[in-house]
Amino acid sequence: MMDHAPALMIVVPVFASLVLTLIGPLGQRAAYGLLILSIAGSLAAALVTLVQVVQTGQAVYYRMGDWMPPMGIELVIDHLSAGVLVLICACALLTAIYSMHTARQDNPDRLNHYYALFALLVAGLLGMTATGDVFNLYVLLEISALSSYGLLARGKGKAYYATFRYLIMGTIGASFYLLGVGYIYIMTGSLNMADLSEILRRPELEESVSVRIGFTLIILGVWIKMALFPLHAWLPNAYSRAGTTTACLIAPLMTKVSVYVMLRIMFTVFCVDYIFQQIAWSRLVIYLASAAAVLGMITALSQRDLRKMLTYIIVAEIGYLTGGAWLANTAGYTGAVYHILADGLMTLCLFMAVGAVIYRTGQSTAAAMQGLFQRMPVTAGVLLVAAASVVGVPPTCGFFSKWYLLQGAVKAGEWVFAAALIIAGLVAAILFFRLLERAFFGRLADAVTEKKSKKPHGTARKIRIQEAPLTMLLPLVFTGAALFGLGIYTNEVVQYLIRWSVPAGI
Amino acid sequence: MTWDASLLWQFDILILLMMVICAVTALALEGLLSSAIATGVYSFLICLMWTHMMAVDVAFTEAAVGAAISTVIFLGTAQYISRWIKKDRPKEQGIKQLTLVIAMICAGMMLAATRDLPDWADTASPASTHLSPGYIEQGYFETATPNVVTAVLADYRSYDTMFEVVVVFAAALVVMVLLRHTSHKHRKVLHLRPKREGRDTVLRGAAQSIIPVMQIFALYVLFHGHYSPGGGFQGGVIFGASFILLALCYNLKFSMNRFKEHAVLWCCAGGVLLYAGIGAACLSLGMNFLGYGALADGLGVSVVMARSHGILAVEIGVGITVMAVMVSLYYDLASGGDLEDGL
Amino acid sequence: MDDLFFFIIAKYNYWAAIVLLFIGLFGMIVRNNLMKKIIGMVIFQTAILLFIVSIGAKRGATVPILKFSPDKQPMLDAATYANPLPHVLILTAIVVGVAVLGVALALLQKIQRVHGTIEEDEILEDMRK
């Protein structure tokens, strides 16, 4: 069974979603239990593979249908993908546990179908990460995209139009990717990543305009999918109108996996020399990334809706990741990969905390934060940790990723990016300071809970602790702890995982 | 350089020109019904193009999916929206022209870069020499399937195909989740659609004689996919189309009495379950996921024949799911989700 | 003159695909009516499929279904059959395309019910209210 872990990891959620579609009559608890069970299974398989990869120091290969790689499809799990796979499973599992109350609230009917789409999205993301075939990646990209349209459209009222725009942009992105694969295929005749990277090293193909167009189309498609500035316009509307569970699942994972795909295409299919010598856009991309980081954070500062604010923080974080990947040095690459893990957890933590606040207060504006430390002390505490991580306060993981990125920027002499990192960090500090100030000193008189209990003036002043339910609190606290944990074990993560995946020649 | 007369370039260029005209027409027309029809014509022309490129399986699928099903669901949707588009406002003209200029520059660059691509239909291009000869030369000996497209689709790249079936399944699920909780507030919109008690006798008579033939043909296409163009997708779509035709010629209720809502759902999931189940069975019998060779002992045949049987089995799974999904999409989109009356 | 003729003959398929691609993309981005955007999307996707199927064509080749000689042996000259791999990819992509189309149309119906229109500017106005 151990040998089959890579396949099981992806197939188990698919089976779960099929069964979930059919078990409507069994009730909501059964659906909830089955979802958690299947994702826990995936997590176990992902952990087994991670341990195997770290112990042997080699990638794990799995041949689908026992066909040799260039002919058949192969799963390749190396140090980079193993880490991302564990991140996806862990985030999905935490969200699944968290979803007990929120999913029921957002889906009065057809909860089992909602969970089926949830499982399909997880399967799609895992498959995208594990695959070693560029066309297979497209199919799984469409699975994750389709299921995310369904999940996002379950939001309230205005979600439909936002989802429609996301669908149009997402289709353009995926189609660009497909066309790029077509261009690469026409010049090489292959679809397997390892095979492609060998063929693409031939000098006549390095010069070829068509290969360059193919690369451009693929990267443009991935950028649309990961919402890099200025292609990000679809993201804030689509994500901020979604239901709480949906936002917790999609916000941390979709964009991070797209970043992973960008790294895969850049460094596995193409090689370092090609990206930085032949293509040589790094200057331009780093400017875009810097603009994304700074403008994203500043726009976030101007938002009044809590979730919209968080979505603009995602746009800014995408700037960090892209910049790090295009710095063309080890520190930048390490920072980018480490930040995929760190930012996944950070975004999850933020969305969960805000989701808990919205669940309790029913409001999503900044006013919901009033007096949070008195009402929901645990949630507020975790929010504080997540904020510290986004700002980059040691020993949270956010600090270390910024540290590596900054180091990389200085080494590469990209002062614009270094400045953008620092400015974005400062803006984030202002943003969270404002929020937490409200949460700490905000007067309860303005808080929403007051309105509910229409008691006489005197008793209303009394502070009532209204913490979120335990199924929401546990994943929240765990994620908060993981932010510290990842920060403290930075050295180990870099040494055992990321250093192995640094592409040759960088 | 010699020119092979077997490729009729005049014919191709004519079709391509008509395609461009159809595409522009579909986007420019003010009536949405007519632009849906123009899109259908466009799909049909592309089928001709593909047949001419010897991509018969693809043309078959596009004729069934693009020209038939897509047009029907377009028309099903069109009854719930206003039929005519409004003229765009003048203030957006500027952005429009800017986009047009940028698009034309990009198009110009890509057109210029085609100089670098291998010539069309070049037998020595990398795509024709790297992997594909392997499939053609070994495919028959490894899978006992003369239709190389079927062999590659359902065996070499069977993992892709499994997820392709999952994609259509996901689409049916998403559409169901989106449309099937029509609140009473919005029911009045649905009542705007014309009532259909049934159609005239000619239509019914035609449907009665065509539908059985269609269904038998669909089964033939599915089971004969090893030897002729076709397979699970095409067979499934044709089978699904027979139910849609029934609904079009009688009414939605009539069709739904024969293929009930929950049966559709079970078929949607059941086909994928069959496909993935065969994969899992191979895994539990000691080979990798979807390695049909593992079934050899159980079936009492050689490994090569086991692959052939495996292909057939997964194609049946594909057929069931695709058939049910097409019907499900039609039920939902044509009735606006309340499943009471449709196109 | 002959060179130009052969150049056109050798590339016209790709040109048509690229022209259709941009027609579709233009419709998707610029048209105000959401239904037109969806039609643009269909044209855009199909143009890409046309491009990729064009890769599979070979001069003088026939459909990729093996022919048998009288003594039941398959004829295996790869040059006489069209390249099957692009066909397989496009079969997958066509089905993905119809899946996306179905979801887009379902969303369109929902938008019509919530906002009462499918013109983009009117929806945006409705949302501002």
GROMACS .gro file of C-alpha atoms in nm, chain C residues 24-121:
model
   98
  873GLY     CA    1  -1.315   3.499  -2.950
  874LEU     CA    2  -1.091   3.673  -2.698
  875PHE     CA    3  -1.211   4.010  -2.821
  876GLY     CA    4  -1.571   3.903  -2.777
  877MET     CA    5  -1.502   3.771  -2.429
  878ILE     CA    6  -1.338   4.084  -2.305
  879VAL     CA    7  -1.521   4.361  -2.485
  880ARG     CA    8  -1.883   4.259  -2.539
  881ASN     CA    9  -2.120   4.395  -2.281
  882ASN     CA   10  -2.375   4.117  -2.298
  883LEU     CA   11  -2.283   3.815  -2.089
  884MET     CA   12  -2.430   3.570  -2.340
  885LYS     CA   13  -2.201   3.718  -2.603
  886LYS     CA   14  -1.911   3.669  -2.367
  887ILE     CA   15  -1.999   3.302  -2.341
  888ILE     CA   16  -2.021   3.272  -2.721
  889GLY     CA   17  -1.682   3.442  -2.740
  890MET     CA   18  -1.553   3.185  -2.493
  891VAL     CA   19  -1.676   2.898  -2.710
  892ILE     CA   20  -1.508   3.044  -3.018
  893PHE     CA   21  -1.188   3.110  -2.824
  894GLN     CA   22  -1.167   2.755  -2.690
  895THR     CA   23  -1.250   2.594  -3.022
  896ALA     CA   24  -0.982   2.799  -3.196
  897ILE     CA   25  -0.724   2.653  -2.959
  898LEU     CA   26  -0.855   2.306  -3.029
  899LEU     CA   27  -0.828   2.371  -3.403
  900PHE     CA   28  -0.466   2.472  -3.354
  901ILE     CA   29  -0.379   2.159  -3.160
  902VAL     CA   30  -0.559   1.920  -3.394
  903SER     CA   31  -0.370   2.080  -3.682
  904ILE     CA   32  -0.052   1.947  -3.522
  905GLY     CA   33  -0.172   1.592  -3.573
  906ALA     CA   34  -0.223   1.611  -3.947
  907LYS     CA   35   0.029   1.443  -4.174
  908ARG     CA   36   0.054   1.466  -4.548
  909GLY     CA   37  -0.085   1.155  -4.714
  910ALA     CA   38  -0.186   1.000  -4.384
  911THR     CA   39  -0.518   0.842  -4.302
  912VAL     CA   40  -0.727   0.806  -3.986
  913PRO     CA   41  -0.534   0.655  -3.693
  914ILE     CA   42  -0.714   0.321  -3.702
  915LEU     CA   43  -0.483   0.038  -3.800
  916LYS     CA   44  -0.545  -0.132  -4.131
  917PHE     CA   45  -0.487  -0.501  -4.170
  918SER     CA   46  -0.321  -0.681  -4.454
  919PRO     CA   47  -0.502  -0.982  -4.603
  920ASP     CA   48  -0.316  -1.220  -4.371
  921LYS     CA   49  -0.454  -1.037  -4.065
  922GLN     CA   50  -0.131  -0.861  -3.982
  923PRO     CA   51  -0.162  -0.494  -3.889
  924MET     CA   52   0.016  -0.250  -4.118
  925LEU     CA   53   0.235  -0.048  -3.890
  926ASP     CA   54   0.397   0.222  -4.099
  927ALA     CA   55   0.363   0.518  -3.866
  928ALA     CA   56   0.389   0.772  -4.149
  929THR     CA   57   0.064   0.653  -4.303
  930TYR     CA   58  -0.149   0.729  -3.997
  931ALA     CA   59  -0.230   1.070  -3.852
  932ASN     CA   60  -0.076   1.147  -3.514
  933PRO     CA   61  -0.323   1.016  -3.253
  934LEU     CA   62  -0.194   1.203  -2.950
  935PRO     CA   63  -0.338   1.551  -3.034
  936HIS     CA   64  -0.670   1.383  -3.105
  937VAL     CA   65  -0.675   1.233  -2.760
  938LEU     CA   66  -0.587   1.566  -2.599
  939ILE     CA   67  -0.858   1.746  -2.789
  940LEU     CA   68  -1.123   1.487  -2.709
  941THR     CA   69  -1.051   1.567  -2.347
  942ALA     CA   70  -1.049   1.940  -2.410
  943ILE     CA   71  -1.383   1.937  -2.597
  944VAL     CA   72  -1.548   1.771  -2.304
  945VAL     CA   73  -1.390   2.017  -2.063
  946GLY     CA   74  -1.522   2.293  -2.289
  947VAL     CA   75  -1.882   2.174  -2.273
  948ALA     CA   76  -1.853   2.136  -1.896
  949VAL     CA   77  -1.743   2.497  -1.859
  950LEU     CA   78  -2.016   2.606  -2.099
  951GLY     CA   79  -2.283   2.435  -1.890
  952VAL     CA   80  -2.164   2.600  -1.571
  953ALA     CA   81  -2.142   2.939  -1.742
  954LEU     CA   82  -2.499   2.913  -1.870
  955ALA     CA   83  -2.625   2.810  -1.526
  956LEU     CA   84  -2.455   3.115  -1.376
  957LEU     CA   85  -2.608   3.328  -1.650
  958GLN     CA   86  -2.958   3.212  -1.558
  959LYS     CA   87  -2.890   3.291  -1.194
  960ILE     CA   88  -2.758   3.636  -1.280
  961GLN     CA   89  -3.072   3.705  -1.483
  962ARG     CA   90  -3.286   3.608  -1.185
  963VAL     CA   91  -3.093   3.807  -0.928
  964HIS     CA   92  -3.022   4.121  -1.129
  965GLY     CA   93  -3.297   4.106  -1.390
  966THR     CA   94  -3.054   4.163  -1.677
  967ILE     CA   95  -2.749   4.016  -1.843
  968GLU     CA   96  -2.598   4.342  -1.966
  969GLU     CA   97  -2.277   4.400  -1.776
  970ASP     CA   98  -2.318   4.773  -1.718
   0.00000   0.00000   0.00000
